[in-house]
């Protein structure tokens, strides 16, 4: 599904990713862990096509296409979802309007008919209740006045509604209390743990992985993946620290 | 009627951002004509309008004076999409406990000059006023807001607010604002705020990441930006019509 081959990228002339390779098949959940400054968020933004992140080498193939050639909104229409570490507030735009416009733009790009207002509300209701968010919250402005936990939960509702084949979740667990963590973990499992889908979880901590069992755990250090293993690797990292394990 | 005899120029403080070519050719009678309206005590009056004159029209100046009696409410919501020069001017005098609610949006490209000029006189205690103006400009257009609030000596417990924000979609577009507060009472609240900026790129990226093409994302952002100006309109149908009119203009514009 996703093939990252020898990817290098920089921000403002400073190299961050230095030859990163990673293959992800449908049905797999991968976790990337690593110390601050290793390049975790940069990887997420390069995959999401954020302006300012310049790819200087390597390639990324997603669903058989050259991902780096596509505009950000085209990547979304192809089934890529980027969960933000800091979801952005959009004053004046309700979640319902935002997501309906987004979903219908994606459907349009894929040649599918747009959903009517009623159809969309039914879908939104179903996905929101899955994540224990009520519809009132969806009527509010996008992320405006949401607590950290609410923002992350809203990201999960967005993911449920947009229905991607592949999700990159950048520190979705940061700022969450235990209950919210479980809800988000359940959300990822419910929405994304399917044979035809895949997830790349970017996280600092092992605790999210108690709820979402990864198939592979990678350690990212200084712009490269330096170690790959199963879920037990995350436990070792938690106990021994990055320096020991990555050495 | 001495005021009808003279023609303002851009050297006049209240006309400093006006279109000088238009002023030079204007008819003094027309430009100095004030319409008047009195809102009876305890009652509500409203004005809603869209000024969308085409490029062949050299300009339009509309000025009105409103007197709001004790406990009355006057609300005015206006959308200006026309040009070359459009000026919408309101002078409101508030008696005890009266309220003035104003929302204005200028939306324009080319070399349009569009402006709102308000003067709110809190003549008696306990009156309130709230003004929200949004300017969305592209091309070489200009959006202006000159807002003066006067609180006379006895007008204690006045609560007056004024907020202007401009969104410049292209380099070359501009906005001017000049808040003026003249306060002669000592127990009042007067708030004003002004900001001029471009579209929020972070929000634009967030929208793109959810699949919205740039033109749709921009429209949504502009809609959210101008909606503030009509948010306090008590007639939601009128507010919707103004907002739709604005979005229609935006659709037709090549930005």
Coordinates of C-alpha atoms in Angstrom, one line a residue:
Chain A
X1 CA 0.0 0.0 0.0
X2 CA 2.7 2.5 1.0
X3 CA 6.3 2.2 0.0
X4 CA 8.8 4.8 1.2
X5 CA 12.2 4.3 -0.4
X6 CA 15.3 6.0 0.8
X7 CA 13.4 9.3 1.5
X8 CA 15.3 12.4 2.4
X9 CA 13.7 15.7 3.3
X10 CA 14.7 19.1 4.7
X11 CA 13.1 22.1 6.2
X12 CA 14.6 25.5 5.5
X13 CA 17.8 23.8 4.2
X14 CA 18.2 21.7 7.3
X15 CA 18.2 17.9 6.5
X16 CA 15.7 16.1 8.8
X17 CA 15.0 12.8 7.0
X18 CA 18.1 11.1 5.8
X19 CA 17.3 8.0 3.7
X20 CA 14.2 6.6 5.4
X21 CA 12.7 3.4 4.0
X22 CA 9.5 1.8 5.1
X23 CA 7.0 -0.6 3.5
X24 CA 3.5 -0.9 4.8
X25 CA 1.0 -3.5 3.5
X26 CA -2.7 -3.5 3.7
X27 CA -4.0 -4.9 7.0
X28 CA -0.9 -3.8 9.0
X29 CA -0.5 -1.3 11.8
X30 CA 2.9 0.2 12.2
X31 CA 4.2 2.3 15.0
X32 CA 7.1 4.7 14.7
X33 CA 8.7 5.8 18.0
X34 CA 11.7 7.9 18.6
X35 CA 13.2 10.8 20.5
X36 CA 12.3 14.4 20.0
X37 CA 13.8 15.8 16.8
X38 CA 14.3 12.4 15.2
X39 CA 12.0 13.4 12.3
X40 CA 8.7 11.8 13.3
X41 CA 6.5 14.7 12.6
X42 CA 8.5 15.6 9.5
X43 CA 7.7 12.2 8.1
X44 CA 4.0 12.8 8.7
X45 CA 4.1 16.2 7.0
X46 CA 6.1 15.0 4.0
X47 CA 3.5 12.2 3.5
X48 CA 0.8 14.9 3.8
X49 CA 2.5 17.3 1.4
X50 CA 2.8 20.2 3.7
X51 CA 4.4 23.3 2.2
X52 CA 7.9 24.1 3.5
X53 CA 8.9 20.4 3.7
X54 CA 11.2 19.8 0.8
X55 CA 11.9 16.3 -0.5
X56 CA 15.5 16.0 -1.6
X57 CA 15.7 12.4 -2.4
X58 CA 14.0 9.0 -2.6
X59 CA 10.4 8.1 -3.5
X60 CA 7.0 7.4 -1.9
X61 CA 4.5 5.2 -3.7
X62 CA 1.0 5.1 -2.4
X63 CA -1.8 2.9 -3.9
X64 CA 0.5 2.5 -6.9
X65 CA 0.9 6.2 -7.5
X66 CA 3.8 8.6 -7.0
X67 CA 2.6 10.3 -3.8
X68 CA 5.0 13.1 -3.9
X69 CA 3.7 14.3 -7.3
X70 CA 0.2 14.8 -5.9
X71 CA -1.3 17.9 -4.2
X72 CA -2.3 17.6 -0.6
X73 CA -6.1 17.4 -1.4
X74 CA -5.4 14.8 -4.1
X75 CA -3.6 12.6 -1.6
X76 CA -6.6 12.8 0.7
X77 CA -8.9 11.8 -2.2
X78 CA -6.7 8.8 -2.9
X79 CA -7.3 7.6 0.7
X80 CA -4.6 9.2 2.8
X81 CA -5.6 10.6 6.2
X82 CA -3.3 12.7 8.2
X83 CA -4.2 13.0 11.9
X84 CA -2.7 16.2 13.3
X85 CA -0.7 16.5 16.5
X86 CA -2.3 19.9 16.9
X87 CA -5.6 20.0 15.1
X88 CA -6.3 23.5 13.7
X89 CA -9.1 25.7 14.8
X90 CA -11.3 27.1 12.0
X91 CA -13.6 29.8 13.4
X92 CA -16.9 30.3 11.6
X93 CA -17.0 26.8 9.9
X94 CA -19.0 24.1 11.6
X95 CA -17.6 20.5 11.7
X96 CA -20.7 19.4 9.8
X97 CA -20.2 21.8 7.0
X98 CA -16.4 21.3 6.9
X99 CA -16.7 17.5 6.8
X100 CA -19.5 17.4 4.3
X101 CA -17.6 19.7 1.9
X102 CA -14.4 17.6 2.4
X103 CA -16.1 14.3 1.9
X104 CA -18.0 15.5 -1.2
X105 CA -14.8 17.0 -2.6
X106 CA -13.1 13.6 -2.1
X107 CA -16.1 11.7 -3.6
X108 CA -16.1 14.1 -6.5
X109 CA -12.4 13.5 -7.2
X110 CA -13.1 9.8 -7.2
X111 CA -16.0 10.1 -9.5
X112 CA -18.6 9.3 -6.9
X113 CA -21.9 11.1 -6.4
X114 CA -22.0 13.7 -3.5
X115 CA -23.9 12.9 -0.3
X116 CA -27.0 14.9 0.3
X117 CA -27.4 16.8 3.6
X118 CA -29.5 14.1 5.1
X119 CA -27.3 11.2 4.0
X120 CA -24.3 13.0 5.4
X121 CA -25.9 13.7 8.8
X122 CA -26.9 10.1 9.1
X123 CA -23.3 9.0 8.5
X124 CA -21.9 11.7 10.8
X125 CA -24.2 10.6 13.6
X126 CA -23.2 7.0 13.3
X127 CA -19.4 7.8 13.3
X128 CA -19.8 10.3 16.2
X129 CA -21.6 7.8 18.4
X130 CA -18.8 5.3 17.7
X131 CA -16.5 7.8 19.4
X132 CA -18.9 8.9 22.0
X133 CA -19.2 12.4 20.6
X134 CA -22.6 13.8 20.4
X135 CA -24.0 15.6 17.4
X136 CA -24.0 18.9 19.3
X137 CA -20.2 18.8 19.2
X138 CA -20.3 18.3 15.4
X139 CA -22.4 21.4 15.0
X140 CA -19.8 23.5 16.8
X141 CA -17.0 25.3 14.9
X142 CA -14.1 23.2 13.8
X143 CA -12.0 22.6 16.9
X144 CA -12.8 26.0 18.3
X145 CA -12.9 25.9 22.1
X146 CA -12.3 22.1 22.1
X147 CA -10.1 20.7 24.8
X148 CA -7.0 18.8 23.8
X149 CA -8.9 15.5 24.2
X150 CA -11.9 16.7 22.3
X151 CA -9.7 17.8 19.4
X152 CA -8.2 14.4 19.1
X153 CA -11.6 12.7 19.4
X154 CA -12.8 15.1 16.7
X155 CA -9.9 14.0 14.5
X156 CA -11.1 10.4 14.9
X157 CA -14.6 11.3 13.9
X158 CA -13.2 13.0 10.8
X159 CA -11.3 9.8 10.1
X160 CA -14.5 7.8 10.5
X161 CA -16.5 10.0 8.2
X162 CA -13.8 10.4 5.5
X163 CA -13.1 6.6 5.5
X164 CA -9.5 6.5 4.4
X165 CA -7.5 3.4 3.4
X166 CA -4.4 4.6 5.1
X167 CA -4.0 6.9 8.2
X168 CA -0.9 8.6 9.4
X169 CA -1.6 9.6 13.0
X170 CA 0.9 12.0 14.4
X171 CA 1.0 11.9 18.2
X172 CA -2.7 11.4 18.4
X173 CA -2.1 10.3 22.0
X174 CA -0.5 13.5 23.2
X175 CA -2.6 15.5 25.6
X176 CA -5.1 12.7 26.2
X177 CA -6.2 11.4 29.6
X178 CA -6.7 7.7 30.2
X179 CA -10.4 7.6 29.2
X180 CA -9.8 9.7 26.0
X181 CA -6.9 7.5 25.2
X182 CA -9.1 4.4 25.3
X183 CA -11.8 6.0 23.2
X184 CA -9.2 7.1 20.6
X185 CA -7.6 3.6 20.7
X186 CA -11.0 2.0 20.2
X187 CA -11.7 4.4 17.4
X188 CA -8.5 3.5 15.5
X189 CA -9.3 -0.2 16.0
X190 CA -12.9 0.1 14.8
X191 CA -12.3 2.3 11.8
X192 CA -8.9 1.2 10.6
X193 CA -8.2 -2.4 11.7
X194 CA -9.4 -4.0 8.5
X195 CA -7.7 -6.2 6.0
X196 CA -7.8 -3.5 3.3
X197 CA -6.5 -0.7 5.5
X198 CA -3.3 0.3 7.2
X199 CA -2.2 2.7 9.9
X200 CA 1.1 4.5 10.7
X201 CA 1.1 5.6 14.3
X202 CA 3.6 8.1 15.3
X203 CA 4.0 8.2 19.1
X204 CA 6.4 9.0 21.9
X205 CA 4.9 6.6 24.3
X206 CA 4.1 3.0 24.6
X207 CA 0.7 3.6 26.3
X208 CA -1.4 4.1 23.1
X209 CA 0.0 0.7 21.9
X210 CA -1.7 -0.9 24.9
X211 CA -5.0 -0.1 23.1
X212 CA -3.9 -0.4 19.5
X213 CA -1.6 -3.4 19.0
X214 CA 0.9 -2.7 16.3
X215 CA 2.2 -5.4 14.0
X216 CA 5.5 -3.6 13.6
X217 CA 7.3 -1.1 15.8
X218 CA 10.1 1.0 14.3
X219 CA 12.6 3.2 16.0
X220 CA 13.4 6.5 14.2
X221 CA 16.6 8.2 15.1
X222 CA 18.4 11.0 13.3
X223 CA 16.2 10.8 10.2
X224 CA 16.4 7.0 9.6
X225 CA 14.8 3.9 10.9
X226 CA 17.4 2.2 13.0
X227 CA 15.5 -0.7 14.5
X228 CA 12.3 -2.7 13.6
X229 CA 10.6 -5.3 15.7
X230 CA 7.2 -6.4 17.0
X231 CA 5.2 -4.9 19.9
X232 CA 7.8 -6.1 22.4
X233 CA 10.2 -3.5 21.0
X234 CA 7.9 -0.7 22.3
X235 CA 8.0 -2.2 25.8
X236 CA 11.7 -2.5 25.7
X237 CA 11.9 1.2 24.6
X238 CA 9.7 2.2 27.5
X239 CA 11.9 0.4 30.0
X240 CA 15.4 1.0 28.6
X241 CA 15.1 4.3 26.7
X242 CA 15.8 5.2 23.1
X243 CA 19.5 5.6 23.6
X244 CA 20.1 2.0 24.7
X245 CA 17.7 0.3 22.3
X246 CA 18.7 2.3 19.3
X247 CA 22.4 2.0 19.9
Chain B
X1 CA -27.8 75.0 3.7
X2 CA -24.1 75.7 3.6
X3 CA -23.2 72.0 3.6
X4 CA -24.8 71.4 0.3
X5 CA -22.7 74.0 -1.4
X6 CA -19.3 72.5 -0.8
X7 CA -17.8 69.3 -2.2
X8 CA -15.6 67.3 0.1
X9 CA -12.1 66.4 -1.0
X10 CA -9.6 63.8 0.3
X11 CA -8.0 66.5 2.4
X12 CA -11.1 66.3 4.6
X13 CA -10.4 63.9 7.4
X14 CA -13.7 62.0 6.9
X15 CA -13.0 61.6 3.2
X16 CA -9.3 60.9 3.3
X17 CA -9.5 57.4 1.8
X18 CA -12.3 58.2 -0.7
X19 CA -11.9 58.1 -4.5
X20 CA -10.6 61.6 -5.4
X21 CA -11.7 61.3 -9.1
X22 CA -15.2 60.5 -8.1
X23 CA -15.3 63.4 -5.6
X24 CA -14.0 65.9 -8.2
X25 CA -16.8 65.0 -10.6
X26 CA -19.6 64.5 -8.0
X27 CA -22.8 66.5 -7.7
X28 CA -22.6 68.4 -4.4
X29 CA -26.3 68.1 -3.8
X30 CA -26.3 64.4 -4.1
X31 CA -23.1 63.9 -2.1
X32 CA -24.3 66.0 0.8
X33 CA -27.8 64.6 1.0
X34 CA -28.6 62.9 4.3
X35 CA -31.6 60.6 4.7
X36 CA -33.1 60.7 8.1
X37 CA -34.9 58.1 10.3
X38 CA -36.2 58.2 13.8
X39 CA -36.7 55.0 15.8
X40 CA -39.5 55.6 18.3
X41 CA -38.9 54.8 21.9
X42 CA -38.8 51.1 22.6
X43 CA -39.2 50.1 19.0
X44 CA -36.9 48.4 16.5
X45 CA -36.0 49.5 13.0
X46 CA -33.7 47.7 10.6
X47 CA -32.0 48.4 7.3
X48 CA -30.4 45.7 5.2
X49 CA -28.9 46.3 1.8
X50 CA -26.5 45.1 -0.8
X51 CA -24.8 47.7 -2.9
X52 CA -23.6 45.9 -6.0
X53 CA -23.4 48.6 -8.7
X54 CA -21.4 47.7 -11.8
X55 CA -18.1 49.1 -13.1
X56 CA -20.0 51.5 -15.4
X57 CA -21.4 53.3 -12.4
X58 CA -18.8 55.9 -11.2
X59 CA -19.9 55.5 -7.6
X60 CA -22.5 55.8 -5.0
X61 CA -22.6 57.6 -1.7
X62 CA -25.3 56.8 0.8
X63 CA -25.6 58.8 4.0
X64 CA -28.2 58.5 6.7
X65 CA -28.8 60.0 10.1
X66 CA -30.7 57.9 12.6
X67 CA -32.0 59.0 15.9
X68 CA -32.9 56.2 18.3
X69 CA -35.2 57.2 21.1
X70 CA -35.1 55.8 24.6
X71 CA -34.8 52.0 24.7
X72 CA -35.1 51.6 20.9
X73 CA -33.0 49.5 18.7
X74 CA -31.6 50.2 15.3
X75 CA -29.8 47.6 13.3
X76 CA -28.1 48.0 10.0
X77 CA -26.4 45.3 8.0
X78 CA -24.8 46.1 4.6
X79 CA -22.9 44.4 2.0
X80 CA -20.9 46.4 -0.5
X81 CA -19.7 44.6 -3.6
X82 CA -20.0 47.4 -6.1
X83 CA -17.7 50.2 -7.3
X84 CA -15.7 52.0 -8.5
X85 CA -16.5 54.0 -5.4
X86 CA -19.0 53.1 -2.8
X87 CA -19.4 54.9 0.5
X88 CA -21.9 53.9 3.1
X89 CA -22.2 56.4 5.9
X90 CA -24.3 56.2 9.1
X91 CA -24.6 58.6 11.9
X92 CA -26.6 57.4 14.9
X93 CA -27.6 59.2 18.0
X94 CA -28.6 57.0 20.9
X95 CA -30.9 58.1 23.7
X96 CA -31.0 56.4 27.1
X97 CA -30.8 52.6 26.9
X98 CA -31.0 52.6 23.1
X99 CA -28.9 50.1 21.0
X100 CA -27.2 50.3 17.6
X101 CA -26.1 47.1 16.0
X102 CA -24.0 47.4 12.8
X103 CA -22.5 44.8 10.5
X104 CA -20.8 45.7 7.3
X105 CA -18.9 43.8 4.6
X106 CA -16.9 45.1 1.7
X107 CA -15.9 42.6 -0.9
X108 CA -14.2 43.8 -4.0
X109 CA -11.5 43.5 -6.6
X110 CA -10.2 45.6 -9.5
X111 CA -9.5 49.1 -8.3
X112 CA -12.7 49.5 -6.3
X113 CA -12.7 51.7 -3.3
X114 CA -15.4 50.7 -0.8
X115 CA -15.9 52.2 2.6
X116 CA -18.1 52.3 5.7
X117 CA -18.1 55.5 7.7
X118 CA -19.9 55.5 11.1
X119 CA -20.4 58.0 13.8
X120 CA -22.2 56.8 16.9
X121 CA -23.2 59.3 19.4
X122 CA -23.9 58.0 22.9
X123 CA -25.9 61.1 24.0
X124 CA -27.5 59.6 27.1
X125 CA -26.6 57.0 29.7
X126 CA -27.0 53.2 29.4
X127 CA -27.0 53.1 25.6
X128 CA -25.1 50.3 23.8
X129 CA -23.6 49.9 20.4
X130 CA -21.8 47.1 18.5
X131 CA -20.1 47.4 15.1
X132 CA -18.5 44.6 13.2
X133 CA -16.9 45.3 9.8
X134 CA -15.1 42.9 7.6
X135 CA -13.3 43.8 4.4
X136 CA -12.3 41.2 1.8
X137 CA -10.2 42.7 -1.0
X138 CA -8.3 41.5 -4.0
X139 CA -6.9 43.1 -7.2
X140 CA -6.0 46.7 -6.4
X141 CA -9.1 47.3 -4.4
X142 CA -9.3 49.1 -1.1
X143 CA -11.7 48.5 1.9
X144 CA -12.0 51.2 4.5
X145 CA -13.7 51.6 7.8
X146 CA -13.8 54.9 9.6
X147 CA -15.6 54.6 12.8
X148 CA -16.1 57.3 15.4
X149 CA -17.7 56.8 18.8
X150 CA -18.6 59.8 20.8
X151 CA -19.7 59.5 24.4
X152 CA -21.0 62.7 25.9
X153 CA -20.3 63.8 29.4
X154 CA -23.5 62.4 31.0
X155 CA -23.6 59.2 29.0
X156 CA -22.5 56.9 31.9
X157 CA -22.7 53.1 31.6
X158 CA -22.2 53.4 27.9
X159 CA -21.1 50.1 26.3
X160 CA -19.7 50.6 22.8
X161 CA -17.7 48.1 20.8
X162 CA -16.2 48.3 17.3
X163 CA -14.3 45.6 15.5
X164 CA -12.7 45.7 12.0
X165 CA -10.8 43.0 10.2
X166 CA -9.5 42.9 6.7
X167 CA -8.5 40.0 4.6
X168 CA -6.3 40.8 1.7
X169 CA -6.3 38.0 -0.8
X170 CA -3.7 39.4 -3.1
X171 CA -0.7 41.6 -3.0
X172 CA -1.8 45.1 -4.2
X173 CA -5.1 45.1 -2.3
X174 CA -5.3 47.3 0.7
X175 CA -7.4 48.3 3.7
X176 CA -7.5 51.4 5.9
X177 CA -9.2 51.8 9.2
X178 CA -9.4 54.8 11.6
X179 CA -11.1 54.2 14.9
X180 CA -11.8 57.4 16.8
X181 CA -13.1 57.4 20.4
X182 CA -14.2 60.6 22.0
X183 CA -15.1 59.9 25.6
X184 CA -16.3 62.5 28.0
X185 CA -17.9 60.3 30.6
X186 CA -15.9 58.3 33.1
X187 CA -17.9 55.2 33.7
X188 CA -18.1 53.6 30.2
X189 CA -16.9 50.6 28.3
X190 CA -15.5 51.3 24.8
X191 CA -13.7 48.5 23.0
X192 CA -12.2 48.6 19.5
X193 CA -10.0 46.2 17.6
X194 CA -8.5 46.1 14.2
X195 CA -6.5 43.6 12.2
X196 CA -5.4 43.3 8.6
X197 CA -4.0 40.0 7.3
X198 CA -4.0 37.3 4.7
X199 CA -5.7 33.9 4.7
X200 CA -4.5 31.6 7.4
X201 CA -2.2 29.1 5.7
X202 CA -2.3 26.6 8.5
X203 CA -6.1 26.3 8.3
X204 CA -5.7 26.1 4.5
X205 CA -3.4 23.2 4.8
X206 CA -5.6 21.5 7.3
X207 CA -8.5 21.8 4.9
X208 CA -6.4 20.5 2.0
X209 CA -5.3 17.5 4.2
X210 CA -9.0 16.7 4.5
X211 CA -9.5 16.7 0.7
X212 CA -10.7 20.3 0.0
X213 CA -9.2 21.8 -3.2
X214 CA -7.6 25.2 -2.7
X215 CA -10.6 27.2 -4.2
X216 CA -13.1 25.4 -2.0
X217 CA -11.0 25.9 1.1
X218 CA -10.5 29.6 0.3
X219 CA -14.2 30.1 -0.1
X220 CA -15.0 28.4 3.2
X221 CA -12.4 30.5 4.9
X222 CA -13.7 33.7 3.4
X223 CA -17.3 32.7 4.3
X224 CA -16.2 32.1 7.9
X225 CA -14.4 35.5 7.9
X226 CA -17.4 37.6 6.8
X227 CA -20.0 35.6 8.7
X228 CA -19.0 37.5 11.9
X229 CA -20.3 40.7 10.5
X230 CA -23.8 39.3 10.1
X231 CA -23.8 37.1 13.2
X232 CA -25.8 39.6 15.3
X233 CA -28.5 40.2 12.7
X234 CA -31.9 39.6 14.3
X235 CA -33.4 38.7 10.9
X236 CA -31.7 35.4 10.0
X237 CA -33.3 35.4 6.5
X238 CA -31.8 38.8 5.8
X239 CA -28.4 37.7 7.1
X240 CA -28.5 34.5 5.0
X241 CA -29.3 36.6 1.9
X242 CA -26.4 39.0 2.5
X243 CA -24.1 36.1 3.1
X244 CA -25.2 34.3 -0.1
X245 CA -24.9 37.5 -2.1
X246 CA -21.3 37.8 -0.8
X247 CA -20.4 34.2 -1.7
X248 CA -22.0 34.6 -5.2
X249 CA -19.7 37.6 -5.8
X250 CA -16.8 35.7 -4.6
X251 CA -17.6 32.8 -7.0
X252 CA -17.6 35.2 -9.9
X253 CA -14.3 36.7 -9.0
X254 CA -11.1 35.3 -10.4
X255 CA -8.8 35.1 -7.4

